[in-house]
Amino acid sequence: MAEQDKVILLGIWGSPFVSRVILALKLKGIAYEYVIEDLTNKSDLLLKSNPVYKKVPLLIHNGKPIAESLVILEYIDETWKRGPKLLPHNPYKRAQARFWAKFIHEQIFETISLVVKTEGEAQQKAINDVFDQLNLLENGMKTFFEEGKPCVDQNNVGLLDIVFCSLFGPHEAQEEVIGIKFMVAEKFPVLFSWLMTIVELQAVKEILPPHDKAVDVIQFIRQSALKSLPIPHDVLVKHTTI
């Protein structure tokens, strides 16, 4: 890696926020050094480089830190012109991509997290909310995609595809742990087709966690939340090959 273009990524295993940055770097063909963080004993590099949130992912490009996964994705797209363009050239389409990516990132992710971490009435409410949110996303994608159908390949993967995949790529592991199938083809045909297309891309296959390891992580997150115990750090980082 040339010194004048040194890229370091700080992350943890199993994080959808980290995986979306890894996928963007891979699609762009960017060489980088991957540093596994211990979030129970955060490194001086993380604390110094991201003093506001003290979280991963954190991208460091030539000594300059960039925090927050959506911000990092846009930085990657603007800095490295090779590979697929992550945001559309058209201003309106670009705004729509940002809007729906933020909706997935802030709304759907948080609600699915509640499904994983709760039970009983609280979980049922979260489940209902996820289906409502997916219905909104389904309708939104019908107008976002040309002719209402996703057309994604290795050469045109965008920021919205990456964010969607980072959450629902391991959908089978999520379904196994919580016993609920969200990606139902009959109910959400556009979202289902979109996801099935993305997960077949070679770059995506290379970064998605193996099913059994994803199940282990989600199961531990659920059990820890239900017991009100901190998530064991070794569960998150015991598998460091992504």
PDB file of C-alpha atoms in Angstrom:
ATOM      1  CA  MET A   1       0.000   0.000   0.000  1.00  0.00           C
ATOM      2  CA  ALA A   2       1.528   3.310  -1.062  1.00  0.00           C
ATOM      3  CA  GLU A   3       2.251   5.664   1.812  1.00  0.00           C
ATOM      4  CA  GLN A   4       0.565   8.536  -0.031  1.00  0.00           C
ATOM      5  CA  ASP A   5      -2.723   6.625  -0.083  1.00  0.00           C
ATOM      6  CA  LYS A   6      -2.806   4.719   3.204  1.00  0.00           C
ATOM      7  CA  VAL A   7      -6.212   3.478   4.306  1.00  0.00           C
ATOM      8  CA  ILE A   8      -6.969   1.953   7.718  1.00  0.00           C
ATOM      9  CA  LEU A   9     -10.366   0.621   8.778  1.00  0.00           C
ATOM     10  CA  LEU A  10     -11.170   0.086  12.451  1.00  0.00           C
ATOM     11  CA  GLY A  11     -14.013  -2.348  13.000  1.00  0.00           C
ATOM     12  CA  ILE A  12     -15.440  -5.402  14.746  1.00  0.00           C
ATOM     13  CA  TRP A  13     -16.658  -8.695  13.386  1.00  0.00           C
ATOM     14  CA  GLY A  14     -20.389  -9.050  12.764  1.00  0.00           C
ATOM     15  CA  SER A  15     -21.250  -5.345  12.613  1.00  0.00           C
ATOM     16  CA  PRO A  16     -23.523  -4.443   9.674  1.00  0.00           C
ATOM     17  CA  PHE A  17     -22.115  -0.909   9.814  1.00  0.00           C
ATOM     18  CA  VAL A  18     -18.568  -2.191   9.395  1.00  0.00           C
ATOM     19  CA  SER A  19     -19.555  -4.711   6.718  1.00  0.00           C
ATOM     20  CA  ARG A  20     -21.050  -1.993   4.512  1.00  0.00           C
ATOM     21  CA  VAL A  21     -17.752  -0.095   4.566  1.00  0.00           C
ATOM     22  CA  ILE A  22     -15.797  -3.271   3.785  1.00  0.00           C
ATOM     23  CA  LEU A  23     -18.098  -3.945   0.835  1.00  0.00           C
ATOM     24  CA  ALA A  24     -17.644  -0.423  -0.530  1.00  0.00           C
ATOM     25  CA  LEU A  25     -13.852  -0.703  -0.255  1.00  0.00           C
ATOM     26  CA  LYS A  26     -13.953  -4.064  -2.020  1.00  0.00           C
ATOM     27  CA  LEU A  27     -16.184  -2.808  -4.833  1.00  0.00           C
ATOM     28  CA  LYS A  28     -13.895   0.169  -5.376  1.00  0.00           C
ATOM     29  CA  GLY A  29     -10.785  -2.014  -5.314  1.00  0.00           C
ATOM     30  CA  ILE A  30      -9.216  -0.068  -2.440  1.00  0.00           C
ATOM     31  CA  ALA A  31      -6.400  -1.706  -0.477  1.00  0.00           C
ATOM     32  CA  TYR A  32      -6.652  -1.133   3.267  1.00  0.00           C
ATOM     33  CA  GLU A  33      -5.408  -2.299   6.627  1.00  0.00           C
ATOM     34  CA  TYR A  34      -8.112  -3.794   8.839  1.00  0.00           C
ATOM     35  CA  VAL A  35      -7.736  -3.287  12.587  1.00  0.00           C
ATOM     36  CA  ILE A  36     -10.010  -5.269  14.910  1.00  0.00           C
ATOM     37  CA  GLU A  37     -11.172  -3.157  17.841  1.00  0.00           C
ATOM     38  CA  ASP A  38     -11.937  -4.358  21.363  1.00  0.00           C
ATOM     39  CA  LEU A  39     -14.959  -2.275  22.338  1.00  0.00           C
ATOM     40  CA  THR A  40     -14.539  -3.232  25.992  1.00  0.00           C
ATOM     41  CA  ASN A  41     -11.019  -1.810  25.904  1.00  0.00           C
ATOM     42  CA  LYS A  42     -10.992   0.762  23.125  1.00  0.00           C
ATOM     43  CA  SER A  43      -7.652   1.559  21.542  1.00  0.00           C
ATOM     44  CA  ASP A  44      -5.952   4.917  21.841  1.00  0.00           C
ATOM     45  CA  LEU A  45      -6.196   5.177  18.051  1.00  0.00           C
ATOM     46  CA  LEU A  46      -9.997   4.886  18.154  1.00  0.00           C
ATOM     47  CA  LEU A  47     -10.425   7.254  21.104  1.00  0.00           C
ATOM     48  CA  LYS A  48      -8.098   9.837  19.598  1.00  0.00           C
ATOM     49  CA  SER A  49      -9.496   9.565  16.066  1.00  0.00           C
ATOM     50  CA  ASN A  50     -13.201   9.456  16.993  1.00  0.00           C
ATOM     51  CA  PRO A  51     -13.497  11.343  20.306  1.00  0.00           C
ATOM     52  CA  VAL A  52     -17.156  12.280  19.710  1.00  0.00           C
ATOM     53  CA  TYR A  53     -18.740   8.815  19.317  1.00  0.00           C
ATOM     54  CA  LYS A  54     -15.822   6.483  20.104  1.00  0.00           C
ATOM     55  CA  LYS A  55     -17.419   3.908  17.789  1.00  0.00           C
ATOM     56  CA  VAL A  56     -16.604   1.813  14.731  1.00  0.00           C
ATOM     57  CA  PRO A  57     -16.469   1.780  11.800  1.00  0.00           C
ATOM     58  CA  LEU A  58     -13.771   4.396  11.541  1.00  0.00           C
ATOM     59  CA  LEU A  59     -11.890   4.999   8.315  1.00  0.00           C
ATOM     60  CA  ILE A  60      -8.493   6.682   8.463  1.00  0.00           C
ATOM     61  CA  HIS A  61      -7.234   7.950   5.107  1.00  0.00           C
ATOM     62  CA  ASN A  62      -3.710   9.325   5.106  1.00  0.00           C
ATOM     63  CA  GLY A  63      -4.033  10.078   8.807  1.00  0.00           C
ATOM     64  CA  LYS A  64      -7.413  11.786   8.496  1.00  0.00           C
ATOM     65  CA  PRO A  65     -10.313  10.046  10.342  1.00  0.00           C
ATOM     66  CA  ILE A  66     -13.828   9.712   8.933  1.00  0.00           C
ATOM     67  CA  ALA A  67     -16.570   8.410  11.242  1.00  0.00           C
ATOM     68  CA  GLU A  68     -20.118   7.086  10.771  1.00  0.00           C
ATOM     69  CA  SER A  69     -20.770   4.457   8.111  1.00  0.00           C
ATOM     70  CA  LEU A  70     -23.016   6.512   5.807  1.00  0.00           C
ATOM     71  CA  VAL A  71     -20.545   9.391   5.883  1.00  0.00           C
ATOM     72  CA  ILE A  72     -17.706   6.971   5.152  1.00  0.00           C
ATOM     73  CA  LEU A  73     -19.552   5.508   2.152  1.00  0.00           C
ATOM     74  CA  GLU A  74     -19.995   8.953   0.625  1.00  0.00           C
ATOM     75  CA  TYR A  75     -16.360   9.824   1.341  1.00  0.00           C
ATOM     76  CA  ILE A  76     -15.208   6.654  -0.413  1.00  0.00           C
ATOM     77  CA  ASP A  77     -17.393   7.429  -3.407  1.00  0.00           C
ATOM     78  CA  GLU A  78     -16.135  11.002  -3.707  1.00  0.00           C
ATOM     79  CA  THR A  79     -12.477  10.149  -3.125  1.00  0.00           C
ATOM     80  CA  TRP A  80     -12.029   7.081  -5.341  1.00  0.00           C
ATOM     81  CA  LYS A  81     -13.593   7.458  -8.775  1.00  0.00           C
ATOM     82  CA  ARG A  82     -12.811   3.916  -9.942  1.00  0.00           C
ATOM     83  CA  GLY A  83     -15.346   1.145  -9.544  1.00  0.00           C
ATOM     84  CA  PRO A  84     -19.107   1.624  -9.347  1.00  0.00           C
ATOM     85  CA  LYS A  85     -20.541   5.051  -8.601  1.00  0.00           C
ATOM     86  CA  LEU A  86     -22.219   4.628  -5.206  1.00  0.00           C
ATOM     87  CA  LEU A  87     -24.560   7.606  -5.546  1.00  0.00           C
ATOM     88  CA  PRO A  88     -26.529   8.506  -8.713  1.00  0.00           C
ATOM     89  CA  HIS A  89     -25.410  11.451 -10.846  1.00  0.00           C
ATOM     90  CA  ASN A  90     -28.978  12.796 -11.022  1.00  0.00           C
ATOM     91  CA  PRO A  91     -29.554  15.168  -8.045  1.00  0.00           C
ATOM     92  CA  TYR A  92     -33.090  13.945  -7.369  1.00  0.00           C
ATOM     93  CA  LYS A  93     -32.139  10.255  -7.537  1.00  0.00           C
ATOM     94  CA  ARG A  94     -29.142  11.001  -5.324  1.00  0.00           C
ATOM     95  CA  ALA A  95     -31.401  12.665  -2.753  1.00  0.00           C
ATOM     96  CA  GLN A  96     -33.796   9.719  -2.860  1.00  0.00           C
ATOM     97  CA  ALA A  97     -30.947   7.225  -2.391  1.00  0.00           C
ATOM     98  CA  ARG A  98     -29.769   9.164   0.664  1.00  0.00           C
ATOM     99  CA  PHE A  99     -33.314   9.386   2.044  1.00  0.00           C
ATOM    100  CA  TRP A 100     -34.035   5.658   1.811  1.00  0.00           C
ATOM    101  CA  ALA A 101     -30.561   4.696   3.025  1.00  0.00           C
ATOM    102  CA  LYS A 102     -31.136   6.833   6.110  1.00  0.00           C
ATOM    103  CA  PHE A 103     -34.586   5.272   6.578  1.00  0.00           C
ATOM    104  CA  ILE A 104     -33.073   1.779   6.555  1.00  0.00           C
ATOM    105  CA  HIS A 105     -30.139   2.858   8.724  1.00  0.00           C
ATOM    106  CA  GLU A 106     -32.126   4.719  11.378  1.00  0.00           C
ATOM    107  CA  GLN A 107     -35.656   3.310  11.316  1.00  0.00           C
ATOM    108  CA  ILE A 108     -35.658  -0.289  10.126  1.00  0.00           C
ATOM    109  CA  PHE A 109     -32.393  -1.255  11.805  1.00  0.00           C
ATOM    110  CA  GLU A 110     -33.546   0.078  15.172  1.00  0.00           C
ATOM    111  CA  THR A 111     -36.892  -1.698  14.936  1.00  0.00           C
ATOM    112  CA  ILE A 112     -35.332  -5.031  13.960  1.00  0.00           C
ATOM    113  CA  SER A 113     -32.943  -4.602  16.873  1.00  0.00           C
ATOM    114  CA  LEU A 114     -35.976  -4.344  19.156  1.00  0.00           C
ATOM    115  CA  VAL A 115     -37.370  -7.560  17.674  1.00  0.00           C
ATOM    116  CA  VAL A 116     -34.105  -9.332  18.502  1.00  0.00           C
ATOM    117  CA  LYS A 117     -33.759  -7.877  21.998  1.00  0.00           C
ATOM    118  CA  THR A 118     -37.335  -8.150  23.310  1.00  0.00           C
ATOM    119  CA  GLU A 119     -40.104 -10.689  23.798  1.00  0.00           C
ATOM    120  CA  GLY A 120     -43.831 -10.770  24.426  1.00  0.00           C
ATOM    121  CA  GLU A 121     -45.922  -7.689  23.659  1.00  0.00           C
ATOM    122  CA  ALA A 122     -42.897  -5.465  23.110  1.00  0.00           C
ATOM    123  CA  GLN A 123     -41.518  -7.848  20.517  1.00  0.00           C
ATOM    124  CA  GLN A 124     -44.866  -8.225  18.773  1.00  0.00           C
ATOM    125  CA  LYS A 125     -45.195  -4.453  18.487  1.00  0.00           C
ATOM    126  CA  ALA A 126     -41.696  -4.255  17.009  1.00  0.00           C
ATOM    127  CA  ILE A 127     -42.537  -7.033  14.541  1.00  0.00           C
ATOM    128  CA  ASN A 128     -45.643  -5.163  13.399  1.00  0.00           C
ATOM    129  CA  ASP A 129     -43.593  -1.986  13.054  1.00  0.00           C
ATOM    130  CA  VAL A 130     -40.985  -3.770  10.902  1.00  0.00           C
ATOM    131  CA  PHE A 131     -43.672  -4.990   8.504  1.00  0.00           C
ATOM    132  CA  ASP A 132     -45.109  -1.460   8.304  1.00  0.00           C
ATOM    133  CA  GLN A 133     -41.655  -0.044   7.574  1.00  0.00           C
ATOM    134  CA  LEU A 134     -40.929  -2.697   4.959  1.00  0.00           C
ATOM    135  CA  ASN A 135     -44.221  -1.877   3.282  1.00  0.00           C
ATOM    136  CA  LEU A 136     -43.120   1.760   3.055  1.00  0.00           C
ATOM    137  CA  LEU A 137     -39.756   0.700   1.660  1.00  0.00           C
ATOM    138  CA  GLU A 138     -41.398  -1.650  -0.857  1.00  0.00           C
ATOM    139  CA  ASN A 139     -43.564   1.160  -2.201  1.00  0.00           C
ATOM    140  CA  GLY A 140     -40.627   3.545  -2.217  1.00  0.00           C
ATOM    141  CA  MET A 141     -38.462   1.162  -4.241  1.00  0.00           C
ATOM    142  CA  LYS A 142     -41.216   0.701  -6.815  1.00  0.00           C
ATOM    143  CA  THR A 143     -40.731   4.339  -7.742  1.00  0.00           C
ATOM    144  CA  PHE A 144     -36.956   4.460  -7.120  1.00  0.00           C
ATOM    145  CA  PHE A 145     -36.056   1.613  -9.480  1.00  0.00           C
ATOM    146  CA  GLU A 146     -36.474   1.969 -13.224  1.00  0.00           C
ATOM    147  CA  GLU A 147     -39.748   0.289 -14.190  1.00  0.00           C
ATOM    148  CA  GLY A 148     -40.144  -0.667 -10.532  1.00  0.00           C
ATOM    149  CA  LYS A 149     -37.614  -3.505 -10.778  1.00  0.00           C
ATOM    150  CA  PRO A 150     -34.123  -3.685  -9.232  1.00  0.00           C
ATOM    151  CA  CYS A 151     -31.261  -4.109 -11.697  1.00  0.00           C
ATOM    152  CA  VAL A 152     -28.047  -4.583  -9.736  1.00  0.00           C
ATOM    153  CA  ASP A 153     -24.738  -6.066 -10.838  1.00  0.00           C
ATOM    154  CA  GLN A 154     -21.097  -5.864  -9.757  1.00  0.00           C
ATOM    155  CA  ASN A 155     -20.590  -2.724 -11.842  1.00  0.00           C
ATOM    156  CA  ASN A 156     -23.487  -0.600 -10.609  1.00  0.00           C
ATOM    157  CA  VAL A 157     -23.889  -1.449  -6.901  1.00  0.00           C
ATOM    158  CA  GLY A 158     -24.866   1.734  -5.091  1.00  0.00           C
ATOM    159  CA  LEU A 159     -24.923   3.114  -1.575  1.00  0.00           C
ATOM    160  CA  LEU A 160     -28.570   2.156  -1.116  1.00  0.00           C
ATOM    161  CA  ASP A 161     -27.862  -1.434  -2.213  1.00  0.00           C
ATOM    162  CA  ILE A 162     -24.983  -1.646   0.252  1.00  0.00           C
ATOM    163  CA  VAL A 163     -27.028  -0.346   3.194  1.00  0.00           C
ATOM    164  CA  PHE A 164     -29.967  -2.649   2.401  1.00  0.00           C
ATOM    165  CA  CYS A 165     -27.671  -5.658   2.045  1.00  0.00           C
ATOM    166  CA  SER A 166     -25.770  -4.901   5.255  1.00  0.00           C
ATOM    167  CA  LEU A 167     -28.992  -5.268   7.231  1.00  0.00           C
ATOM    168  CA  PHE A 168     -30.798  -8.044   5.372  1.00  0.00           C
ATOM    169  CA  GLY A 169     -27.897 -10.016   3.880  1.00  0.00           C
ATOM    170  CA  PRO A 170     -27.917 -12.445   6.840  1.00  0.00           C
ATOM    171  CA  HIS A 171     -31.746 -12.596   6.810  1.00  0.00           C
ATOM    172  CA  GLU A 172     -31.819 -16.386   7.162  1.00  0.00           C
ATOM    173  CA  ALA A 173     -29.798 -16.182  10.383  1.00  0.00           C
ATOM    174  CA  GLN A 174     -32.154 -13.502  11.702  1.00  0.00           C
ATOM    175  CA  GLU A 175     -35.152 -15.672  10.853  1.00  0.00           C
ATOM    176  CA  GLU A 176     -33.654 -18.705  12.583  1.00  0.00           C
ATOM    177  CA  VAL A 177     -33.047 -16.819  15.831  1.00  0.00           C
ATOM    178  CA  ILE A 178     -36.283 -14.819  16.094  1.00  0.00           C
ATOM    179  CA  GLY A 179     -38.583 -17.200  14.234  1.00  0.00           C
ATOM    180  CA  ILE A 180     -39.986 -14.482  11.983  1.00  0.00           C
ATOM    181  CA  LYS A 181     -39.561 -14.231   8.217  1.00  0.00           C
ATOM    182  CA  PHE A 182     -39.517 -10.604   7.091  1.00  0.00           C
ATOM    183  CA  MET A 183     -38.356 -11.042   3.492  1.00  0.00           C
ATOM    184  CA  VAL A 184     -41.534 -12.645   2.170  1.00  0.00           C
ATOM    185  CA  ALA A 185     -41.602 -12.765  -1.639  1.00  0.00           C
ATOM    186  CA  GLU A 186     -45.393 -12.631  -1.850  1.00  0.00           C
ATOM    187  CA  LYS A 187     -45.653  -9.637   0.486  1.00  0.00           C
ATOM    188  CA  PHE A 188     -42.588  -7.697  -0.645  1.00  0.00           C
ATOM    189  CA  PRO A 189     -41.766  -8.844  -4.205  1.00  0.00           C
ATOM    190  CA  VAL A 190     -39.520  -5.880  -5.027  1.00  0.00           C
ATOM    191  CA  LEU A 191     -37.516  -6.097  -1.801  1.00  0.00           C
ATOM    192  CA  PHE A 192     -37.201  -9.875  -2.073  1.00  0.00           C
ATOM    193  CA  SER A 193     -36.008  -9.717  -5.677  1.00  0.00           C
ATOM    194  CA  TRP A 194     -33.602  -6.909  -4.781  1.00  0.00           C
ATOM    195  CA  LEU A 195     -32.080  -8.843  -1.889  1.00  0.00           C
ATOM    196  CA  MET A 196     -31.760 -12.105  -3.827  1.00  0.00           C
ATOM    197  CA  THR A 197     -29.937 -10.265  -6.605  1.00  0.00           C
ATOM    198  CA  ILE A 198     -27.510  -8.520  -4.263  1.00  0.00           C
ATOM    199  CA  VAL A 199     -26.545 -11.561  -2.191  1.00  0.00           C
ATOM    200  CA  GLU A 200     -25.563 -13.441  -5.359  1.00  0.00           C
ATOM    201  CA  LEU A 201     -22.890 -10.881  -6.231  1.00  0.00           C
ATOM    202  CA  GLN A 202     -19.402 -12.278  -5.658  1.00  0.00           C
ATOM    203  CA  ALA A 203     -18.231  -9.251  -3.661  1.00  0.00           C
ATOM    204  CA  VAL A 204     -21.212  -9.612  -1.340  1.00  0.00           C
ATOM    205  CA  LYS A 205     -20.695 -13.353  -0.896  1.00  0.00           C
ATOM    206  CA  GLU A 206     -17.139 -12.643   0.219  1.00  0.00           C
ATOM    207  CA  ILE A 207     -18.130 -10.277   3.023  1.00  0.00           C
ATOM    208  CA  LEU A 208     -21.324 -11.841   4.382  1.00  0.00           C
ATOM    209  CA  PRO A 209     -20.719 -13.848   7.572  1.00  0.00           C
ATOM    210  CA  PRO A 210     -21.202 -17.644   7.439  1.00  0.00           C
ATOM    211  CA  HIS A 211     -24.730 -18.603   8.465  1.00  0.00           C
ATOM    212  CA  ASP A 212     -23.762 -20.474  11.646  1.00  0.00           C
ATOM    213  CA  LYS A 213     -21.525 -17.657  12.883  1.00  0.00           C
ATOM    214  CA  ALA A 214     -24.222 -15.061  12.168  1.00  0.00           C
ATOM    215  CA  VAL A 215     -26.725 -17.175  14.120  1.00  0.00           C
ATOM    216  CA  ASP A 216     -24.291 -17.376  17.056  1.00  0.00           C
ATOM    217  CA  VAL A 217     -23.854 -13.601  17.191  1.00  0.00           C
ATOM    218  CA  ILE A 218     -27.566 -12.787  16.893  1.00  0.00           C
ATOM    219  CA  GLN A 219     -28.440 -15.455  19.454  1.00  0.00           C
ATOM    220  CA  PHE A 220     -25.920 -14.084  21.962  1.00  0.00           C
ATOM    221  CA  ILE A 221     -27.164 -10.529  21.397  1.00  0.00           C
ATOM    222  CA  ARG A 222     -30.721 -11.696  22.068  1.00  0.00           C
ATOM    223  CA  GLN A 223     -29.854 -13.750  25.138  1.00  0.00           C
ATOM    224  CA  SER A 224     -27.703 -10.983  26.577  1.00  0.00           C
ATOM    225  CA  ALA A 225     -30.423  -8.382  26.036  1.00  0.00           C
ATOM    226  CA  LEU A 226     -33.085 -10.553  27.627  1.00  0.00           C
ATOM    227  CA  LYS A 227     -30.848 -11.165  30.619  1.00  0.00           C
ATOM    228  CA  SER A 228     -29.818  -7.487  30.727  1.00  0.00           C
ATOM    229  CA  LEU A 229     -26.213  -8.543  30.531  1.00  0.00           C
ATOM    230  CA  PRO A 230     -23.476  -6.928  28.444  1.00  0.00           C
ATOM    231  CA  ILE A 231     -22.755  -8.694  25.168  1.00  0.00           C
ATOM    232  CA  PRO A 232     -19.565 -10.765  25.576  1.00  0.00           C
ATOM    233  CA  HIS A 233     -16.843  -9.111  23.523  1.00  0.00           C
ATOM    234  CA  ASP A 234     -15.341 -12.425  22.373  1.00  0.00           C
ATOM    235  CA  VAL A 235     -18.623 -13.284  20.646  1.00  0.00           C
ATOM    236  CA  LEU A 236     -18.265 -10.227  18.432  1.00  0.00           C
ATOM    237  CA  VAL A 237     -14.609 -10.647  17.541  1.00  0.00           C
ATOM    238  CA  LYS A 238     -13.776 -14.345  17.855  1.00  0.00           C
ATOM    239  CA  HIS A 239     -14.069 -14.697  14.066  1.00  0.00           C
ATOM    240  CA  THR A 240     -11.826 -12.064  12.487  1.00  0.00           C
ATOM    241  CA  THR A 241     -11.741 -13.229   8.874  1.00  0.00           C
ATOM    242  CA  ILE A 242     -14.305 -11.368   6.805  1.00  0.00           C
TER     243      ILE A 242
END
